[in-house]
Short mmCIF file of C-alpha atoms and ligand atoms in Angstrom, two decimals:
data_model
loop_
_atom_site.label_atom_id
_atom_site.label_comp_id
_atom_site.label_asym_id
_atom_site.label_seq_id
_atom_site.Cartn_x
_atom_site.Cartn_y
_atom_site.Cartn_z
CA UNK A 1 -0.03 0.05 -0.03
CA UNK A 2 1.25 3.45 -0.79
CA UNK A 3 -0.70 6.32 0.32
CA UNK A 4 -0.05 9.76 -1.03
CA UNK A 5 -0.91 12.70 1.13
CA UNK A 6 -2.11 15.92 -0.45
CA UNK A 7 -3.27 19.18 0.80
CA UNK A 8 -6.99 19.65 1.10
CA UNK A 9 -8.27 21.01 -2.19
CA UNK A 10 -10.69 23.79 -2.51
CA UNK A 11 -13.33 21.27 -3.55
CA UNK A 12 -12.84 19.30 -0.30
CA UNK A 13 -13.26 22.60 1.62
CA UNK A 14 -16.38 23.37 -0.35
CA UNK A 15 -17.73 19.93 0.52
CA UNK A 16 -16.95 20.32 4.22
CA UNK A 17 -18.59 23.82 4.36
CA UNK A 18 -21.66 22.86 2.43
CA UNK A 19 -22.55 19.35 3.49
CA UNK A 20 -21.11 18.70 6.90
CA UNK A 21 -24.37 19.82 8.55
CA UNK A 22 -27.25 17.52 8.13
CA UNK A 23 -29.85 19.64 10.04
CA UNK A 24 -29.07 22.61 7.80
CA UNK A 25 -28.56 21.89 4.17
CA UNK A 26 -29.96 18.32 3.86
CA UNK A 27 -33.62 18.79 4.18
CA UNK A 28 -34.47 18.72 0.48
CA UNK A 29 -32.09 16.17 -0.81
CA UNK A 30 -30.29 12.84 -0.21
CA UNK A 31 -32.54 10.92 -2.50
CA UNK A 32 -30.83 7.82 -4.12
CA UNK A 33 -31.28 7.27 -7.77
CA UNK A 34 -30.48 4.35 -10.08
CA UNK A 35 -29.40 4.69 -13.70
CA UNK A 36 -31.84 2.97 -16.02
CA UNK A 37 -30.90 0.77 -19.00
CA UNK A 38 -28.41 3.17 -20.83
CA UNK A 39 -25.09 4.82 -20.35
CA UNK A 40 -25.47 8.28 -18.91
CA UNK A 41 -23.16 11.24 -19.23
CA UNK A 42 -21.94 12.93 -16.16
CA UNK A 43 -21.32 16.61 -16.74
CA UNK A 44 -19.45 19.38 -14.81
CA UNK A 45 -22.52 21.60 -14.72
CA UNK A 46 -26.33 21.38 -15.11
CA UNK A 47 -26.36 21.70 -18.91
CA UNK A 48 -25.98 19.61 -21.97
CA UNK A 49 -23.42 22.18 -23.06
CA UNK A 50 -21.15 21.41 -20.01
CA UNK A 51 -18.16 19.14 -20.45
CA UNK A 52 -18.67 15.48 -19.97
CA UNK A 53 -16.52 14.35 -16.91
CA UNK A 54 -17.58 10.73 -16.84
CA UNK A 55 -20.16 8.01 -17.59
CA UNK A 56 -22.55 6.07 -15.51
CA UNK A 57 -23.60 2.54 -16.41
CA UNK A 58 -27.01 0.90 -16.01
CA UNK A 59 -27.40 0.01 -12.32
CA UNK A 60 -25.01 2.63 -10.92
CA UNK A 61 -26.44 4.63 -8.00
CA UNK A 62 -26.06 8.27 -7.30
CA UNK A 63 -27.09 10.47 -4.40
CA UNK A 64 -28.67 13.78 -5.04
CA UNK A 65 -27.35 16.77 -3.11
CA UNK A 66 -29.34 19.40 -4.87
CA UNK A 67 -31.56 19.84 -8.01
CA UNK A 68 -31.33 22.46 -10.72
CA UNK A 69 -33.19 22.77 -14.03
CA UNK A 70 -33.95 19.05 -14.06
CA UNK A 71 -30.46 18.02 -13.28
CA UNK A 72 -29.24 16.58 -9.98
CA UNK A 73 -25.94 17.42 -8.38
CA UNK A 74 -23.98 14.43 -7.07
CA UNK A 75 -20.36 13.42 -6.70
CA UNK A 76 -18.49 11.53 -9.40
CA UNK A 77 -15.11 10.19 -8.36
CA UNK A 78 -14.98 12.73 -5.62
CA UNK A 79 -15.89 15.70 -7.60
CA UNK A 80 -19.12 17.70 -7.80
CA UNK A 81 -20.88 16.61 -11.04
CA UNK A 82 -24.41 16.83 -12.66
CA UNK A 83 -26.60 14.13 -14.16
CA UNK A 84 -29.96 14.70 -16.13
CA UNK A 85 -32.64 13.62 -13.78
CA UNK A 86 -35.08 12.13 -16.35
CA UNK A 87 -32.78 9.19 -17.03
CA UNK A 88 -32.72 8.30 -13.30
CA UNK A 89 -35.07 6.21 -11.16
CA UNK A 90 -35.55 7.12 -7.50
CA UNK A 91 -34.94 3.93 -5.35
CA UNK A 92 -34.49 5.36 -1.91
CA UNK A 93 -33.18 7.95 0.44
CA UNK A 94 -30.11 8.29 2.54
CA UNK A 95 -30.73 8.00 6.20
CA UNK A 96 -29.95 11.31 7.76
CA UNK A 97 -28.61 10.01 10.92
CA UNK A 98 -26.02 7.39 11.76
CA UNK A 99 -27.24 4.28 13.35
CA UNK A 100 -25.04 4.85 16.38
CA UNK A 101 -25.93 8.56 16.79
CA UNK A 102 -25.68 9.85 20.27
CA UNK A 103 -26.70 13.08 21.83
CA UNK A 104 -25.14 15.08 24.48
CA UNK A 105 -27.27 17.05 26.91
CA UNK A 106 -25.77 19.81 28.97
CA UNK A 107 -26.49 19.50 32.68
CA UNK A 108 -25.35 22.92 34.06
CA UNK A 109 -26.13 26.52 33.01
CA UNK A 110 -23.35 28.72 31.67
CA UNK A 111 -21.39 25.70 30.47
CA UNK A 112 -18.51 26.75 28.12
CA UNK A 113 -18.29 25.49 24.64
CA UNK A 114 -14.58 25.47 23.76
CA UNK A 115 -12.67 25.36 20.55
CA UNK A 116 -10.75 22.28 21.63
CA UNK A 117 -10.79 19.26 24.02
CA UNK A 118 -9.57 21.04 27.23
CA UNK A 119 -9.93 23.90 29.59
CA UNK A 120 -6.96 25.65 27.96
CA UNK A 121 -8.81 26.18 24.79
CA UNK A 122 -10.81 29.43 24.49
CA UNK A 123 -14.52 29.43 24.91
CA UNK A 124 -16.36 30.02 21.70
CA UNK A 125 -19.83 29.95 23.27
CA UNK A 126 -22.02 29.10 26.28
CA UNK A 127 -24.73 26.63 26.84
CA UNK A 128 -27.61 26.21 29.26
CA UNK A 129 -28.93 23.16 31.25
CA UNK A 130 -30.98 20.96 28.98
CA UNK A 131 -29.39 22.11 25.71
CA UNK A 132 -28.93 18.99 23.52
CA UNK A 133 -26.26 18.50 20.69
CA UNK A 134 -25.38 15.78 18.41
CA UNK A 135 -22.22 13.87 19.53
CA UNK A 136 -19.41 13.92 16.90
CA UNK A 137 -16.65 12.16 18.84
CA UNK A 138 -15.16 11.88 22.28
CA UNK A 139 -11.48 12.52 23.23
CA UNK A 140 -10.54 11.80 26.82
CA UNK A 141 -13.08 13.65 28.99
CA UNK A 142 -14.27 15.92 26.20
CA UNK A 143 -17.13 15.57 23.72
CA UNK A 144 -16.99 17.21 20.32
CA UNK A 145 -20.44 18.37 19.50
CA UNK A 146 -22.22 19.86 16.52
CA UNK A 147 -23.46 23.41 17.20
CA UNK A 148 -26.70 25.00 15.81
CA UNK A 149 -24.72 26.90 13.11
CA UNK A 150 -23.13 23.60 11.96
CA UNK A 151 -19.70 24.47 13.56
CA UNK A 152 -18.02 22.11 15.99
CA UNK A 153 -17.34 22.81 19.56
CA UNK A 154 -16.10 20.92 22.64
CA UNK A 155 -17.83 20.44 26.04
CA UNK A 156 -16.55 18.76 29.19
CA UNK A 157 -18.11 15.27 29.52
CA UNK A 158 -18.58 15.73 33.28
CA UNK A 159 -20.97 18.59 32.59
CA UNK A 160 -23.20 16.52 30.25
CA UNK A 161 -25.29 13.39 29.93
CA UNK A 162 -24.82 11.27 26.88
CA UNK A 163 -27.66 9.21 25.50
CA UNK A 164 -27.64 6.90 22.47
CA UNK A 165 -30.71 7.24 20.36
CA UNK A 166 -30.53 4.69 17.43
CA UNK A 167 -33.36 5.44 14.99
CA UNK A 168 -34.60 2.43 13.18
CA UNK A 169 -35.15 2.98 9.40
CA UNK A 170 -38.89 2.16 9.70
CA UNK A 171 -39.49 5.01 12.11
CA UNK A 172 -37.91 7.66 10.00
CA UNK A 173 -40.11 10.36 8.65
CA UNK A 174 -38.33 10.08 5.35
CA UNK A 175 -39.24 6.54 4.58
CA UNK A 176 -37.06 4.56 2.33
CA UNK A 177 -38.56 3.98 -1.03
CA UNK A 178 -37.60 0.54 -2.35
CA UNK A 179 -37.64 -0.71 -5.94
CA UNK A 180 -39.91 -3.89 -6.14
CA UNK A 181 -37.11 -6.23 -7.07
CA UNK A 182 -35.18 -5.12 -4.01
CA UNK A 183 -38.02 -5.73 -1.72
CA UNK A 184 -38.29 -9.21 -3.15
CA UNK A 185 -34.58 -10.04 -2.54
CA UNK A 186 -34.46 -8.62 0.94
CA UNK A 187 -37.46 -10.46 2.21
CA UNK A 188 -36.21 -13.88 0.93
CA UNK A 189 -33.12 -13.64 3.07
CA UNK A 190 -32.79 -15.05 6.71
CA UNK A 191 -30.01 -12.62 7.47
CA UNK A 192 -30.42 -9.00 8.60
CA UNK A 193 -31.63 -6.85 5.66
CA UNK A 194 -29.14 -3.95 4.95
CA UNK A 195 -32.15 -1.78 3.98
CA UNK A 196 -31.51 1.83 4.81
CA UNK A 197 -27.77 1.44 5.56
CA UNK A 198 -25.24 3.41 3.62
CA UNK A 199 -22.15 1.43 2.82
CA UNK A 200 -19.18 3.20 1.30
CA UNK A 201 -16.68 1.01 -0.62
CA UNK A 202 -13.29 2.59 -1.16
CA UNK A 203 -11.21 0.89 -4.00
CA UNK A 204 -7.63 1.81 -3.00
CA UNK A 205 -5.46 4.09 -5.00
CA UNK A 206 -6.39 5.00 -8.68
CA UNK A 207 -5.20 7.28 -11.54
CA UNK A 208 -1.69 8.41 -11.05
CA UNK A 209 -1.39 6.44 -7.82
CA UNK A 210 -1.05 2.81 -8.95
CA UNK A 211 -0.62 1.42 -5.49
CA UNK A 212 1.59 -1.72 -5.25
CA UNK A 213 2.78 -3.40 -8.41
CA UNK A 214 2.82 -7.22 -8.41
CA UNK A 215 3.79 -10.04 -10.54
CA UNK A 216 3.63 -9.43 -14.31
CA UNK A 217 3.08 -5.71 -13.59
CA UNK A 218 -0.36 -6.20 -12.08
CA UNK A 219 -1.40 -2.87 -10.57
CA UNK A 220 -3.08 -2.76 -7.13
CA UNK A 221 -5.42 0.10 -8.24
CA UNK A 222 -6.99 -1.96 -11.01
CA UNK A 223 -7.49 -5.12 -8.75
CA UNK A 224 -9.05 -3.04 -5.96
CA UNK A 225 -11.50 -1.50 -8.48
CA UNK A 226 -12.61 -4.79 -9.99
CA UNK A 227 -13.09 -6.29 -6.49
CA UNK A 228 -15.09 -3.31 -5.27
CA UNK A 229 -17.51 -3.44 -8.23
CA UNK A 230 -18.24 -7.07 -7.50
CA UNK A 231 -18.54 -6.41 -3.74
CA UNK A 232 -20.96 -3.54 -4.44
CA UNK A 233 -23.32 -5.90 -6.23
CA UNK A 234 -23.54 -8.30 -3.39
CA UNK A 235 -24.08 -5.59 -0.73
CA UNK A 236 -26.77 -3.94 -2.97
CA UNK A 237 -28.50 -7.26 -3.35
CA UNK A 238 -28.82 -7.32 0.50
CA UNK A 239 -30.65 -3.98 0.36
CA UNK A 240 -27.98 -1.39 1.25
CA UNK A 241 -27.20 1.92 -0.47
CA UNK A 242 -23.72 1.41 -1.86
CA UNK A 243 -21.53 4.29 -2.84
CA UNK A 244 -17.99 3.95 -4.18
CA UNK A 245 -15.37 6.49 -3.66
CA UNK A 246 -14.33 5.84 -7.26
CA UNK A 247 -15.95 3.82 -10.03
CA UNK A 248 -13.20 4.39 -12.60
CA UNK A 249 -9.42 4.51 -12.76
CA UNK A 250 -9.35 8.11 -11.18
CA UNK A 251 -7.05 9.72 -8.71
CA UNK A 252 -8.95 10.62 -5.51
CA UNK A 253 -7.02 12.05 -2.51
CA UNK A 254 -7.35 10.41 0.87
CA UNK A 255 -8.97 13.53 2.19
CA UNK A 256 -11.61 13.42 -0.52
CA UNK A 257 -12.44 9.88 0.37
CA UNK A 258 -13.00 10.76 3.99
CA UNK A 259 -15.00 13.73 3.15
CA UNK A 260 -17.27 11.69 0.86
CA UNK A 261 -17.85 9.20 3.70
CA UNK A 262 -18.76 12.03 6.05
CA UNK A 263 -21.06 13.67 3.53
CA UNK A 264 -23.02 10.35 2.91
CA UNK A 265 -23.64 9.60 6.50
CA UNK A 266 -21.88 6.39 6.04
CA UNK A 267 -22.76 3.54 8.39
CA UNK A 268 -19.80 1.44 7.33
CA UNK A 269 -16.71 2.33 5.29
CA UNK A 270 -14.72 -0.48 3.78
CA UNK A 271 -11.33 0.26 2.04
CA UNK A 272 -10.10 -2.42 -0.28
CA UNK A 273 -6.49 -2.98 -0.92
CA UNK A 274 -3.84 -5.61 -1.96
CA UNK A 275 -0.58 -6.19 -0.31
CA UNK A 276 2.98 -6.31 -1.74
CA UNK A 277 6.22 -7.41 -0.23
CA UNK A 278 9.83 -7.91 -1.56
CA UNK A 279 9.86 -11.51 -0.39
CA UNK A 280 7.52 -13.38 -2.74
CA UNK A 281 6.57 -15.89 -0.21
CA UNK A 282 4.64 -13.39 1.85
CA UNK A 283 0.89 -14.21 1.49
CA UNK A 284 -2.47 -13.99 3.06
CA UNK A 285 -5.04 -11.35 4.07
CA UNK A 286 -5.41 -8.90 6.95
CA UNK A 287 -8.13 -6.59 8.24
CA UNK A 288 -7.07 -3.29 9.81
CA UNK A 289 -9.06 -1.06 12.14
CA UNK A 290 -8.10 2.08 14.09
CA UNK A 291 -10.72 2.94 16.71
CA UNK A 292 -11.43 0.34 19.41
CA UNK A 293 -14.85 1.91 19.96
CA UNK A 294 -16.12 2.51 16.34
CA UNK A 295 -14.12 0.17 14.22
CA UNK A 296 -13.10 -2.95 16.01
CA UNK A 297 -16.38 -4.74 16.03
CA UNK A 298 -16.85 -4.17 12.32
CA UNK A 299 -13.35 -5.47 11.75
CA UNK A 300 -14.09 -8.59 13.71
CA UNK A 301 -17.38 -9.30 11.91
CA UNK A 302 -16.03 -8.71 8.48
CA UNK A 303 -12.64 -10.51 9.01
CA UNK A 304 -14.43 -13.44 10.61
CA UNK A 305 -16.61 -13.87 7.59
CA UNK A 306 -13.73 -13.44 5.16
CA UNK A 307 -11.60 -16.00 7.08
CA UNK A 308 -14.42 -18.50 6.75
CA UNK A 309 -15.26 -18.04 3.08
CA UNK A 310 -12.04 -16.92 1.26
CA UNK A 311 -9.23 -19.36 0.39
CA UNK A 312 -6.33 -17.24 1.46
CA UNK A 313 -4.13 -17.50 4.53
CA UNK A 314 -5.55 -15.73 7.55
CA UNK A 315 -3.06 -13.07 8.77
CA UNK A 316 -5.43 -11.81 11.37
CA UNK A 317 -6.90 -8.41 12.56
CA UNK A 318 -4.49 -5.60 13.27
CA UNK A 319 -4.76 -1.99 14.63
CA UNK A 320 -3.19 0.60 12.33
CA UNK A 321 -3.64 4.31 11.75
CA UNK A 322 -4.18 4.38 8.02
CA UNK A 323 -5.61 7.77 7.09
CA UNK A 324 -8.89 6.66 5.53
CA UNK A 325 -9.87 4.81 8.70
CA UNK A 326 -8.14 6.97 11.32
CA UNK A 327 -9.87 10.32 10.33
CA UNK A 328 -13.12 8.68 9.30
CA UNK A 329 -16.16 9.41 11.61
CA UNK A 330 -17.98 6.34 10.38
CA UNK A 331 -17.05 2.79 11.47
CA UNK A 332 -14.29 1.96 9.10
CA UNK A 333 -11.94 -0.81 8.16
CA UNK A 334 -9.13 -1.42 5.63
CA UNK A 335 -8.80 -4.79 4.05
CA UNK A 336 -5.59 -6.16 2.51
CA UNK A 337 -7.07 -9.06 0.49
CA UNK A 338 -3.80 -10.93 -0.31
CA UNK A 339 -0.40 -10.32 -1.89
CA UNK A 340 -0.11 -9.48 -5.52
CA UNK A 341 3.48 -10.25 -5.18
CA UNK A 342 2.75 -13.90 -4.22
CA UNK A 343 2.10 -16.15 -7.25
CA UNK A 344 -0.47 -18.33 -5.46
CA UNK A 345 -2.30 -15.35 -3.89
CA UNK A 346 -2.40 -13.60 -7.22
CA UNK A 347 -3.72 -16.56 -9.02
CA UNK A 348 -6.66 -16.76 -6.61
CA UNK A 349 -7.21 -13.02 -6.50
CA UNK A 350 -7.66 -12.95 -10.29
CA UNK A 351 -10.50 -15.49 -10.36
CA UNK A 352 -14.23 -14.50 -10.38
CA UNK A 353 -14.82 -17.05 -7.77
CA UNK A 354 -12.49 -15.13 -5.31
CA UNK A 355 -14.35 -11.82 -5.99
CA UNK A 356 -17.69 -13.46 -5.40
CA UNK A 357 -16.48 -15.04 -2.18
CA UNK A 358 -15.19 -11.57 -1.01
CA UNK A 359 -18.49 -10.03 -1.95
CA UNK A 360 -20.54 -12.62 -0.04
CA UNK A 361 -18.10 -12.48 2.95
CA UNK A 362 -18.24 -8.73 3.29
CA UNK A 363 -21.98 -8.66 3.03
CA UNK A 364 -22.38 -11.33 5.65
CA UNK A 365 -19.89 -9.56 7.93
CA UNK A 366 -21.91 -6.35 7.49
CA UNK A 367 -25.13 -8.18 8.30
CA UNK A 368 -23.75 -9.68 11.38
CA UNK A 369 -22.33 -6.29 12.43
CA UNK A 370 -25.52 -4.41 12.15
CA UNK A 371 -27.58 -7.32 13.69
CA UNK A 372 -25.37 -7.12 16.78
CA UNK A 373 -25.73 -3.44 17.17
ZN1 ZN B 401 -3.05 -0.18 -1.15
#
């Protein structure tokens, strides 16, 4: 794996300022559409005159962030892009809250909201007893909360109560609209339906970042993309909304991948990679997680399923601070699905059977994960 760190682009900043705040800008959008039976142009603006920046295939899914002149704005390989709406079929809606959403209620009047996790940080506001905020994350004794204006602030945990309020999909005011064939497939399964869950698949590398290079010049970026496409099919069959950070051989920075995950209210983020090592005998697969509170259970569920279904040596679950999982607000894991520098692993990895097994294994792992929550 080779990660390239870049500065945050103006696009990433635009995304952060526009879409971080579900209570503000999200009310009128978040609908999920599927492309019908044709290849569809993706354009840089809401006009047939605007340059074509990509293509969508039949079955691809896009999320609407806003609508203009019969066009919807979505993201295509990490960039803002537009698609003509009349070629799309609405199949559902993104959940606006994370399944593990927690609220923080302030217990004392005149409680300081600070710019960082500690009393040494300046107060940026004040809060009264009973005020409730969405919990973003916790560091030590401090909660990061989302303020009414969409900004983040920090409050001391000993001055607050925290309460988890998981909101089941069926109770949401914005009910999930289902395509008939998806309803049929989800009711025929004994396992937990993934209806209403937003899964983000992240095919590692892409574009100028080829990732590792294996035997016969095989490029990691191409293998991760092919695997992710197959995995996406399996997870969609189980009812989930699946978004990929890239669907083509395009370069997407690590920051953009994490921004996309935050924008989509991702319930689980799965980054797909292949490993490489100078010693060609190195082989097998790993699952990596970073946060013991938000990521470890997902890692155990998915890795357990992979180990039982996929014919590669089990190298176990490891904790590592890879950027796409370390800075991700969603439960997130990174998979290294074998070594492309090992002849036996590569022969297995390049089969359709392997990709199907990985797709089934990740789907089952996600079902077990959400069932246990
Ligand atoms: Zn990699």
